[in-house]
Amino acid sequence: MFRQSIGRVQTAVARNAAVKRPATVLQLRQTMKRFSSSSSSSAGAQKSWFGSGAMLFAAGAVSGVAALTLSSSSFTESAQAFSGASVVETSTTKLEELATPKYALPKECEKAYTEIIKLIGAENVTRKKDDLDAHSDTFWNTHHAKPNQRPGIVVFPESTEQVSQIMKITHKYRIPIVPFAGGTSLEGHFTPIYGGVSIDFTRMSSVVALHKKDLDIVVQPGLGWEELDDYLADNDLFFGPDPGPGAQISGMVGTGCSGTNAYRYGTMRENVVGLVVVLADGTIVKTRQRPRKSSAGYNLTQLFIGSEGTLGIVTEATLKLHPRPQNEGIAMVTFDTVKDAAEAAAEVVQGGHQVAAIEILDDVMMKAVNDAGATERKWLERPTIAFKFNGTKGLVDDQVKIVREISAKHGNKTFDFATTPEQRQELWAARKAALWSTIEVAPKGHDAWTTDVAVPISKLGQIVNETKADIVASGLFGTIVGHIGDGNFHTILMYDPVTERKTAEGVVHRMVERALSYEGTCTGEHGVGVGKKLYLAKELGPEAVDLMRRLKESLDPLSLLNPDKVVTINPTSPERGD
């Protein structure tokens, strides 16, 4: 048996030598591990053919070079010299294992900015203070930018190739680069923690190609979803995700967002077919072709969705479309308690009834809508569920009947149903005006802290009740609205930024901790950014966060892409979080 093994090894060595197959770092590492373990065994084993100074036929078979006469120690030295670094033994990267990233000095940044201006033209860049401020922070951010967290320049590319060339320059000079789309994110996603380049997609907002027969569309990242919806309406089509006003495709992909239609049509993860992504060094990658299904290789599309610009910058997206429904209907149903409303919604979901949307607004929210005068009608100020129905007339009629029966079973007080466009708009206006109504009726000078969590739907009524009680106990004014069909809800807290910031932080912290205790998530659709980094390890475990850090390290070894978002890559980061 032993001689047969030696014979096979010799044959393999000869074959590999004949084709002059080069050794690889991975092969050398694997072989080194085997010899290292052999050298630490018993004295008798050390005298075997694996011992020091023997002919290492196995090394030739594994590495593809001729048989080597090496000691174990010299083999280790050779492997390390070949790879240019110490052998990596682990599958994850802990924060303490990383060094502080080294970014360009101001003088080097100026050289890079000059090259970028030469590349795309002075008319496609700005360094005005107001523009730099606008690309650093917004009113909506829960974690506001510090005074020194501003980009050095804002650039407006017009094509994937320009993005690639810009990123080759930033990579050469080691300058951070942060993507900017609609500026509607909430967790500090686009704050340039280390300065650098803000890449604004305003001038990349076109439809590249509509494949009507295939029900997909290729778009640039700066296209707003509302503009996309208008375009598709003319073709009797629509795109499922419908987040807040102003959101653009780039940010929607980056956060993996959803909206009111997610219950039936899914989130961005279910509605993106493929992407074109520019990596940190300027490499352009296409993640997938257009078929609805593919088992070709790793699912790179899903890797970049929800990565918030930390792994690559999306410059094109192929999106899944749906036929525009023939008929639509809206029902607004009121209940005595959130518990009753949540239980009615849960029964609709558990029964498999495919309504288009199930949204909840608490009693405080309904009062805010009334007080703000956001709609023409006055609403009953009780917990309210907004149901959206679509499909054939028969399907809509059947679903309305079922939902009406389930609502009555749980003691609903009113059931308003509308089918005409004017009536539907009137009913749905209360849901769409939720955020603006809350801000309108809050004391002047107060900031808004909008955050979200998601839990298994069976826990939704309980966590909403507990969160409402916590808001009342805190003394803050806050409303609740949510996508109850998939267990996702939002709180909108209004607070004095000078005297009540810590109080608001406490309410949000307890809300997230509550969600995690119910096997939920710290964010259902807003993303992590800076604000939710603290909770990732609690939700997924430190090993998962370390794995994310390894992925980041692999694709962006210089830590240039939106650094310190999602996971921290700088042990001395001012936004440590995790």
Coordinates of C-alpha atoms in Angstrom, one line a residue:
M1 CA 0.0 0.0 0.0
F2 CA 2.8 2.4 1.0
R3 CA 4.7 1.7 -2.3
Q4 CA 1.5 2.2 -4.3
S5 CA 1.0 5.6 -2.7
I6 CA 4.6 6.6 -3.4
G7 CA 4.1 5.5 -7.0
R8 CA 1.0 7.6 -7.4
V9 CA 2.8 10.6 -6.0
Q10 CA 5.8 10.1 -8.3
T11 CA 3.4 9.9 -11.3
A12 CA 1.6 13.0 -10.3
V13 CA 4.9 14.9 -9.8
A14 CA 6.1 13.8 -13.3
R15 CA 2.8 14.9 -14.9
N16 CA 2.7 18.3 -13.1
A17 CA 6.4 18.9 -13.9
A18 CA 5.7 18.1 -17.6
V19 CA 3.0 20.8 -17.9
K20 CA 5.1 23.2 -15.7
R21 CA 2.1 23.9 -13.5
P22 CA 3.0 26.7 -11.0
A23 CA 2.7 26.4 -7.3
T24 CA -0.1 28.4 -5.6
V25 CA 0.0 30.1 -2.2
L26 CA -3.0 28.0 -1.2
Q27 CA -1.4 24.8 -2.2
L28 CA 1.8 25.6 -0.4
R29 CA -0.2 26.5 2.7
Q30 CA -2.1 23.3 2.7
T31 CA 1.1 21.2 2.2
M32 CA 2.9 23.1 4.9
K33 CA 0.1 22.4 7.4
R34 CA 0.5 18.7 6.8
F35 CA 4.3 18.7 7.3
S36 CA 4.0 21.0 10.3
S37 CA 1.6 18.6 12.0
S38 CA 3.9 15.6 11.1
S39 CA 7.0 17.3 12.6
S40 CA 5.2 17.7 15.9
S41 CA 4.3 14.0 16.2
S42 CA 6.3 11.2 18.0
A43 CA 10.0 10.6 17.5
G44 CA 9.3 7.5 15.6
A45 CA 7.0 9.3 13.2
Q46 CA 9.7 12.0 12.6
K47 CA 11.9 9.2 11.1
S48 CA 9.2 8.4 8.5
W49 CA 9.3 9.7 4.9
F50 CA 7.6 12.9 6.1
G51 CA 10.7 13.6 8.4
S52 CA 13.2 16.4 8.1
G53 CA 15.6 16.1 5.1
A54 CA 13.6 13.4 3.2
M55 CA 12.5 13.6 -0.4
L56 CA 9.1 15.4 -0.2
F57 CA 7.3 13.8 -3.1
A58 CA 4.0 15.0 -1.7
A59 CA 5.1 18.6 -1.9
G60 CA 5.7 18.1 -5.6
A61 CA 2.3 16.5 -6.1
V62 CA 0.4 19.3 -4.3
S63 CA 2.3 22.3 -5.5
G64 CA 2.9 21.2 -9.0
V65 CA 6.7 21.5 -8.8
A66 CA 9.3 18.8 -9.0
A67 CA 10.1 16.8 -5.8
L68 CA 11.8 19.0 -3.2
T69 CA 14.4 18.2 -0.6
L70 CA 13.6 20.5 2.3
S71 CA 13.4 20.5 6.0
S72 CA 10.0 21.4 7.6
S73 CA 11.4 24.7 8.7
S74 CA 12.9 25.6 5.3
F75 CA 9.6 24.7 3.7
T76 CA 7.7 27.1 6.0
E77 CA 10.2 29.9 5.2
S78 CA 9.8 29.2 1.5
A79 CA 6.0 29.3 1.7
Q80 CA 6.0 32.6 3.6
A81 CA 8.5 34.1 1.1
F82 CA 6.3 33.0 -1.8
S83 CA 3.1 34.5 -0.4
G84 CA 4.7 37.6 0.8
A85 CA 2.9 37.4 4.2
S86 CA 2.3 35.2 7.1
V87 CA -0.1 32.3 6.6
V88 CA -3.7 33.2 7.3
E89 CA -5.3 30.4 9.4
T90 CA -8.7 31.7 10.2
S91 CA -11.9 32.2 8.3
T92 CA -12.9 35.5 10.0
T93 CA -11.3 38.7 11.0
K94 CA -11.6 40.2 14.5
L95 CA -11.4 44.0 14.8
E96 CA -8.3 43.8 17.0
E97 CA -6.4 42.0 14.3
L98 CA -6.6 45.0 11.9
A99 CA -4.3 47.9 11.7
T100 CA -5.7 51.5 11.5
P101 CA -6.2 52.2 7.7
K102 CA -3.7 54.7 6.2
Y103 CA -5.4 57.3 4.1
A104 CA -3.9 60.0 1.8
L105 CA -2.5 63.1 3.4
P106 CA -4.1 66.5 2.3
K107 CA -1.4 67.2 -0.3
E108 CA -2.0 63.8 -1.9
C109 CA -5.8 64.3 -1.8
E110 CA -5.3 67.6 -3.8
K111 CA -3.3 65.7 -6.4
A112 CA -6.1 63.2 -6.7
Y113 CA -8.8 65.8 -6.9
T114 CA -6.9 67.5 -9.7
E115 CA -6.7 64.3 -11.6
I116 CA -10.5 63.7 -11.1
I117 CA -11.3 67.2 -12.4
K118 CA -9.2 66.6 -15.4
L119 CA -11.0 63.3 -16.0
I120 CA -14.6 64.4 -15.8
G121 CA -14.4 68.2 -16.1
A122 CA -14.8 71.0 -13.6
E123 CA -18.5 71.3 -14.3
N124 CA -19.0 67.8 -12.9
V125 CA -17.4 68.5 -9.4
T126 CA -18.1 70.8 -6.5
R127 CA -16.2 71.9 -3.5
K128 CA -18.6 74.5 -2.2
K129 CA -19.2 74.4 1.5
D130 CA -23.0 74.1 1.2
D131 CA -22.6 71.2 -1.2
L132 CA -20.1 69.4 1.0
D133 CA -22.4 69.9 4.0
A134 CA -25.4 68.5 2.1
H135 CA -23.4 65.4 1.2
S136 CA -22.5 64.8 4.9
D137 CA -25.7 64.9 6.9
T138 CA -29.5 65.5 6.8
F139 CA -32.3 66.4 9.2
W140 CA -33.3 62.7 9.1
N141 CA -30.0 61.2 10.3
T142 CA -30.2 59.6 13.7
H143 CA -26.4 60.0 14.1
H144 CA -25.3 63.4 12.8
A145 CA -22.0 64.1 11.2
K146 CA -19.2 65.7 13.2
P147 CA -17.8 69.0 12.0
N148 CA -14.7 67.3 10.5
Q149 CA -16.7 64.6 8.7
R150 CA -17.1 66.3 5.3
P151 CA -16.0 65.2 1.9
G152 CA -13.1 67.0 0.2
I153 CA -14.9 67.0 -3.1
V154 CA -18.3 65.9 -4.6
V155 CA -18.2 64.3 -8.0
F156 CA -21.0 63.7 -10.5
P157 CA -20.1 60.9 -12.9
E158 CA -22.2 60.1 -15.9
S159 CA -21.3 56.5 -16.7
T160 CA -19.9 53.3 -15.2
E161 CA -16.6 53.8 -17.0
Q162 CA -16.2 57.3 -15.3
V163 CA -17.0 55.8 -11.9
S164 CA -14.3 53.1 -12.6
Q165 CA -11.7 55.7 -13.6
I166 CA -12.5 57.9 -10.5
M167 CA -12.1 54.9 -8.3
K168 CA -8.8 53.9 -9.9
I169 CA -7.6 57.4 -8.9
T170 CA -8.9 57.1 -5.3
H171 CA -7.4 53.7 -5.0
K172 CA -4.0 54.9 -6.2
Y173 CA -3.9 57.7 -3.6
R174 CA -5.7 55.7 -0.8
I175 CA -8.7 58.1 -0.6
P176 CA -12.0 57.0 0.9
I177 CA -15.1 57.2 -1.4
V178 CA -18.7 57.3 -0.2
P179 CA -21.7 56.9 -2.6
F180 CA -24.6 59.3 -2.4
A181 CA -28.0 58.9 -3.9
G182 CA -31.3 60.4 -2.7
G183 CA -29.9 61.4 0.7
T184 CA -33.0 59.9 2.5
S185 CA -31.2 57.3 4.7
L186 CA -31.5 57.5 8.4
E187 CA -28.6 55.8 10.1
G188 CA -25.7 58.0 8.9
H189 CA -25.1 55.8 5.8
F190 CA -23.5 58.5 3.7
T191 CA -21.6 60.5 6.3
P192 CA -17.9 60.6 5.2
I193 CA -16.3 59.7 8.5
Y194 CA -12.8 60.1 7.0
G195 CA -13.5 62.7 4.4
G196 CA -12.5 61.9 0.8
V197 CA -14.7 61.7 -2.2
S198 CA -18.5 61.8 -2.3
I199 CA -19.8 60.2 -5.5
D200 CA -23.2 61.6 -6.4
F201 CA -25.4 59.7 -8.9
T202 CA -27.7 62.6 -9.8
R203 CA -26.4 62.5 -13.4
M204 CA -26.8 58.7 -13.7
S205 CA -30.6 58.6 -13.6
S206 CA -31.6 57.0 -16.9
V207 CA -33.5 53.9 -17.9
V208 CA -30.9 51.9 -19.8
A209 CA -33.3 49.3 -21.3
L210 CA -36.9 48.1 -20.8
H211 CA -37.5 44.5 -21.6
K212 CA -41.3 44.5 -21.5
K213 CA -41.8 40.9 -22.6
D214 CA -39.3 39.7 -20.0
L215 CA -40.7 41.9 -17.2
D216 CA -37.4 43.5 -16.3
I217 CA -35.8 46.8 -16.7
V218 CA -32.1 48.0 -16.5
V219 CA -31.6 51.4 -14.8
Q220 CA -28.9 53.6 -13.5
P221 CA -28.4 54.2 -9.7
G222 CA -29.6 57.8 -9.6
L223 CA -33.1 57.0 -10.8
G224 CA -35.8 57.7 -8.2
W225 CA -38.4 55.0 -7.6
E226 CA -41.2 57.5 -8.1
E227 CA -39.8 58.5 -11.5
L228 CA -39.4 54.8 -12.3
D229 CA -43.1 54.2 -11.3
D230 CA -44.3 57.0 -13.5
Y231 CA -42.3 55.6 -16.4
L232 CA -43.6 52.1 -15.9
A233 CA -47.2 53.2 -15.6
D234 CA -47.1 54.2 -19.3
N235 CA -46.2 50.6 -20.0
D236 CA -48.8 49.0 -17.7
L237 CA -46.0 47.7 -15.4
F238 CA -44.8 48.4 -11.9
F239 CA -41.9 47.8 -9.6
G240 CA -42.7 46.2 -6.2
P241 CA -40.6 48.1 -3.6
D242 CA -42.0 51.5 -2.7
P243 CA -40.0 53.2 0.1
G244 CA -40.2 56.8 1.3
P245 CA -40.3 59.7 -1.1
G246 CA -37.0 60.7 -2.7
A247 CA -35.4 57.3 -2.4
Q248 CA -33.2 56.3 -5.4
I249 CA -32.2 52.9 -6.8
S250 CA -28.6 53.2 -5.4
G251 CA -29.7 53.7 -1.8
M252 CA -32.5 51.1 -2.2
V253 CA -30.1 48.5 -3.3
G254 CA -27.5 49.6 -0.6
T255 CA -29.9 49.2 2.3
G256 CA -32.0 46.3 0.9
C257 CA -35.1 48.5 1.6
S258 CA -38.7 47.6 1.0
G259 CA -41.9 49.6 1.6
T260 CA -45.6 49.1 1.9
N261 CA -45.8 46.5 -0.9
A262 CA -43.2 44.2 0.6
Y263 CA -45.8 41.8 2.1
R264 CA -46.8 40.6 -1.3
Y265 CA -44.0 41.6 -3.7
G266 CA -40.9 41.3 -1.4
T267 CA -38.0 43.6 -0.6
M268 CA -35.2 44.7 -2.9
R269 CA -33.6 41.4 -2.3
E270 CA -36.4 39.7 -4.1
N271 CA -36.7 42.3 -6.9
V272 CA -33.1 42.8 -8.1
V273 CA -32.1 40.4 -10.9
G274 CA -28.5 41.5 -11.4
L275 CA -26.1 44.4 -10.8
V276 CA -23.1 46.1 -12.4
V277 CA -20.7 47.0 -9.5
V278 CA -17.4 48.9 -9.5
L279 CA -15.0 47.5 -6.9
A280 CA -12.5 49.5 -4.8
D281 CA -9.7 49.3 -7.4
G282 CA -12.0 50.3 -10.3
T283 CA -12.7 46.8 -11.5
I284 CA -16.1 46.5 -13.1
V285 CA -18.1 43.4 -12.3
K286 CA -21.4 42.1 -13.6
T287 CA -23.0 39.9 -11.0
R288 CA -25.6 38.1 -13.2
Q289 CA -27.4 37.8 -16.6
R290 CA -31.1 38.5 -16.9
P291 CA -32.9 35.1 -16.5
R292 CA -35.1 34.9 -13.4
K293 CA -33.2 31.9 -12.2
S294 CA -29.5 30.9 -12.4
S295 CA -27.3 28.6 -10.4
A296 CA -24.1 29.8 -12.0
G297 CA -21.6 30.4 -9.3
Y298 CA -21.8 32.4 -6.1
N299 CA -24.8 34.8 -5.7
L300 CA -22.8 38.0 -6.0
T301 CA -26.0 40.0 -6.5
Q302 CA -27.2 39.2 -3.0
L303 CA -23.8 39.9 -1.6
F304 CA -24.0 43.6 -2.7
I305 CA -27.6 44.2 -1.8
G306 CA -27.7 45.6 1.7
S307 CA -23.9 46.2 1.8
E308 CA -24.4 50.0 1.9
G309 CA -21.6 50.8 -0.6
T310 CA -18.9 49.1 1.6
L311 CA -18.1 46.3 -0.8
G312 CA -18.6 47.9 -4.2
I313 CA -20.5 50.8 -5.8
V314 CA -23.5 49.9 -7.8
T315 CA -23.7 51.7 -11.2
E316 CA -26.5 49.7 -12.9
A317 CA -29.3 47.5 -11.7
T318 CA -31.6 45.0 -13.5
L319 CA -35.0 45.0 -11.7
K320 CA -37.9 42.5 -11.7
L321 CA -41.2 44.0 -12.9
H322 CA -44.8 43.0 -12.5
P323 CA -47.9 43.6 -14.7
R324 CA -49.8 46.6 -13.3
P325 CA -52.9 45.3 -11.5
Q326 CA -56.2 45.6 -13.3
N327 CA -58.1 46.6 -10.2
E328 CA -57.1 48.1 -6.8
G329 CA -58.9 48.7 -3.6
I330 CA -58.0 50.3 -0.2
A331 CA -59.6 49.5 3.2
M332 CA -59.1 51.5 6.4
V333 CA -60.1 49.4 9.4
T334 CA -60.1 50.7 13.0
F335 CA -59.8 48.7 16.2
D336 CA -60.0 49.4 19.9
T337 CA -56.5 48.2 20.7
V338 CA -53.2 47.6 18.9
K339 CA -53.5 44.0 20.1
D340 CA -56.8 43.5 18.3
A341 CA -55.4 45.1 15.1
A342 CA -52.2 42.9 15.2
E343 CA -54.2 39.7 15.8
A344 CA -56.5 40.5 12.9
A345 CA -53.5 41.1 10.6
A346 CA -51.8 38.0 11.8
E347 CA -54.8 35.9 10.9
V348 CA -54.9 37.4 7.4
V349 CA -51.2 36.5 7.0
Q350 CA -51.5 33.0 8.5
G351 CA -54.4 32.3 6.2
G352 CA -52.3 32.9 3.2
H353 CA -54.5 35.7 1.9
Q354 CA -52.4 37.6 -0.7
V355 CA -53.5 41.2 -0.1
A356 CA -51.0 43.7 -1.5
A357 CA -50.2 45.6 1.7
I358 CA -51.0 45.5 5.4
E359 CA -50.0 48.7 7.3
I360 CA -50.7 49.8 10.9
L361 CA -51.0 53.3 12.3
D362 CA -51.4 53.7 16.1
D363 CA -53.9 56.0 17.7
V364 CA -51.3 58.7 18.3
M365 CA -50.5 58.7 14.6
M366 CA -54.1 59.0 13.6
K367 CA -54.5 62.0 15.9
A368 CA -51.4 63.5 14.4
V369 CA -52.8 63.1 10.9
N370 CA -56.0 64.9 12.0
D371 CA -54.2 67.7 13.9
A372 CA -51.8 68.3 11.0
G373 CA -54.7 68.6 8.5
A374 CA -52.8 66.2 6.2
T375 CA -56.0 64.8 4.7
E376 CA -59.4 66.3 3.9
R377 CA -61.3 63.9 6.1
K378 CA -61.1 63.4 9.9
W379 CA -60.2 60.0 11.1
L380 CA -61.3 58.0 14.1
E381 CA -58.3 58.2 16.5
R382 CA -57.8 54.6 17.1
P383 CA -55.3 51.9 16.0
T384 CA -55.9 51.5 12.3
I385 CA -54.9 49.0 9.6
A386 CA -54.7 50.0 6.0
F387 CA -55.2 47.1 3.6
K388 CA -54.3 47.4 0.0
F389 CA -55.8 44.9 -2.5
N390 CA -55.0 44.4 -6.2
G391 CA -55.6 41.9 -9.0
T392 CA -58.7 40.9 -11.0
K393 CA -62.0 42.3 -9.9
G394 CA -63.1 38.9 -8.7
L395 CA -59.9 38.4 -6.6
V396 CA -60.2 41.8 -5.0
D397 CA -63.8 41.2 -4.1
D398 CA -63.0 37.9 -2.6
Q399 CA -60.1 39.3 -0.6
V400 CA -62.1 42.2 0.7
K401 CA -64.9 39.8 1.9
I402 CA -62.4 37.7 3.8
V403 CA -60.6 40.6 5.4
R404 CA -63.9 42.1 6.4
E405 CA -64.9 38.9 8.1
I406 CA -61.6 38.5 9.9
S407 CA -61.7 42.1 11.1
A408 CA -65.2 41.7 12.5
K409 CA -64.0 38.6 14.4
H410 CA -61.4 40.8 16.1
G411 CA -63.9 43.6 17.0
N412 CA -63.2 46.2 14.4
K413 CA -65.1 49.5 14.8
T414 CA -65.1 50.8 11.2
F415 CA -64.4 49.4 7.8
D416 CA -64.0 52.0 5.0
F417 CA -63.4 50.6 1.5
A418 CA -62.6 52.5 -1.7
T419 CA -62.1 51.4 -5.3
T420 CA -62.2 54.6 -7.3
P421 CA -58.8 56.4 -7.8
E422 CA -60.1 59.5 -5.9
Q423 CA -61.4 57.4 -2.9
R424 CA -58.2 55.3 -2.8
Q425 CA -56.0 58.3 -2.7
E426 CA -58.1 59.8 0.1
L427 CA -57.8 56.7 2.3
W428 CA -54.1 55.9 1.5
A429 CA -53.2 59.6 2.1
A430 CA -53.3 59.0 5.9
R431 CA -50.6 56.3 5.6
K432 CA -48.4 58.4 3.2
A433 CA -48.7 61.5 5.4
A434 CA -47.6 59.7 8.6
L435 CA -44.1 61.1 8.9
W436 CA -44.9 64.6 7.8
S437 CA -47.9 64.7 10.2
T438 CA -45.8 63.7 13.1
I439 CA -43.2 66.4 12.4
E440 CA -45.9 69.0 11.8
V441 CA -47.6 68.6 15.2
A442 CA -44.4 68.3 17.2
P443 CA -42.9 71.2 19.1
K444 CA -40.8 73.5 16.9
G445 CA -37.1 72.9 17.0
H446 CA -37.5 69.2 17.8
D447 CA -35.5 66.6 15.8
A448 CA -37.1 63.4 14.5
W449 CA -35.6 60.0 15.3
T450 CA -37.1 57.5 12.9
T451 CA -36.1 53.9 13.4
D452 CA -37.4 50.4 12.7
V453 CA -37.2 46.8 13.9
A454 CA -38.9 43.6 12.7
V455 CA -40.1 40.6 14.7
P456 CA -41.9 37.4 13.9
I457 CA -45.5 38.5 13.2
S458 CA -46.8 36.5 16.2
K459 CA -44.8 38.9 18.5
L460 CA -45.8 42.2 16.7
G461 CA -48.8 43.1 18.9
Q462 CA -46.8 42.5 22.1
I463 CA -43.7 44.6 21.1
V464 CA -45.8 47.4 19.7
N465 CA -47.8 47.7 23.0
E466 CA -44.6 47.6 25.0
T467 CA -42.9 50.2 22.9
K468 CA -46.0 52.5 23.1
A469 CA -45.9 52.2 26.9
D470 CA -42.2 53.0 26.9
I471 CA -42.7 56.1 24.8
V472 CA -45.4 57.3 27.1
A473 CA -43.2 56.7 30.2
S474 CA -40.4 58.6 28.6
G475 CA -42.4 61.8 28.2
L476 CA -41.5 62.1 24.5
F477 CA -44.0 62.6 21.7
G478 CA -43.9 59.6 19.4
T479 CA -46.0 57.8 16.8
I480 CA -45.9 54.3 15.4
V481 CA -46.4 53.1 11.9
G482 CA -45.4 49.9 10.3
H483 CA -45.6 47.2 7.7
I484 CA -47.5 44.9 9.9
G485 CA -47.8 42.2 7.2
D486 CA -44.2 41.2 7.6
G487 CA -43.6 42.2 11.3
N488 CA -41.8 45.4 10.6
F489 CA -42.7 48.7 12.4
H490 CA -41.3 52.2 12.8
T491 CA -41.3 54.7 15.7
I492 CA -41.0 58.4 14.9
L493 CA -39.8 60.1 18.1
M494 CA -39.7 63.9 18.4
Y495 CA -37.2 65.2 20.9
D496 CA -35.3 68.3 21.9
P497 CA -31.8 67.7 20.7
V498 CA -30.3 69.6 23.6
T499 CA -32.2 68.2 26.6
E500 CA -33.9 65.0 25.4
R501 CA -31.3 63.2 23.1
K502 CA -30.3 60.7 25.8
T503 CA -34.0 60.0 26.5
A504 CA -34.7 59.2 22.9
E505 CA -31.6 57.0 22.7
G506 CA -32.9 55.0 25.6
V507 CA -36.3 54.4 24.0
V508 CA -34.7 53.3 20.8
H509 CA -32.2 51.1 22.6
R510 CA -34.9 49.3 24.6
M511 CA -37.0 48.9 21.4
V512 CA -34.1 47.2 19.6
E513 CA -33.2 45.0 22.6
R514 CA -36.9 44.0 22.9
A515 CA -36.9 43.0 19.2
L516 CA -33.8 40.9 19.6
S517 CA -35.2 39.2 22.6
Y518 CA -38.2 38.1 20.4
E519 CA -35.8 36.7 17.8
G520 CA -36.2 39.8 15.6
T521 CA -33.8 42.2 13.9
C522 CA -32.4 45.6 14.8
T523 CA -33.5 46.9 11.3
G524 CA -36.1 45.5 9.0
E525 CA -35.4 47.9 6.1
H526 CA -33.5 51.0 7.1
G527 CA -30.0 49.4 7.1
V528 CA -27.2 49.5 9.6
G529 CA -25.0 52.5 8.7
V530 CA -23.4 53.9 11.9
G531 CA -26.5 53.9 14.1
K532 CA -27.2 50.1 14.3
K533 CA -23.6 48.7 14.3
L534 CA -23.8 48.3 18.0
Y535 CA -26.5 45.6 17.7
L536 CA -25.2 43.4 14.9
A537 CA -23.1 41.2 17.2
K538 CA -26.0 40.8 19.6
E539 CA -28.3 39.8 16.8
L540 CA -26.0 37.6 14.8
G541 CA -23.2 36.8 17.1
P542 CA -19.6 38.2 17.0
E543 CA -18.5 35.4 14.6
A544 CA -21.0 36.6 11.9
V545 CA -19.7 40.2 12.3
D546 CA -16.1 39.0 12.0
L547 CA -17.1 37.1 8.8
M548 CA -18.6 40.3 7.4
R549 CA -15.3 42.0 8.3
R550 CA -13.3 39.4 6.4
L551 CA -15.6 39.8 3.3
K552 CA -14.9 43.6 3.5
E553 CA -11.2 43.0 3.9
S554 CA -11.2 40.7 0.9
L555 CA -13.0 43.0 -1.5
D556 CA -11.6 46.3 -0.1
P557 CA -8.2 45.6 1.5
L558 CA -7.4 49.3 1.8
S559 CA -10.8 50.1 3.5
L560 CA -11.7 52.8 1.0
L561 CA -15.4 52.1 0.4
N562 CA -17.7 53.9 2.8
P563 CA -15.4 52.9 5.7
D564 CA -16.7 52.1 9.2
K565 CA -20.3 51.5 8.0
V566 CA -22.1 48.2 8.7
V567 CA -18.9 46.8 10.4
T568 CA -16.0 48.7 11.9
I569 CA -12.7 48.3 10.1
N570 CA -10.6 50.8 12.2
P571 CA -9.8 49.8 15.8
T572 CA -9.4 53.5 16.6
S573 CA -12.5 54.6 14.8
P574 CA -14.5 57.6 16.0
E575 CA -17.6 55.6 15.1
R576 CA -16.5 52.3 16.7
G577 CA -20.1 51.0 17.4
D578 CA -19.2 47.3 17.4

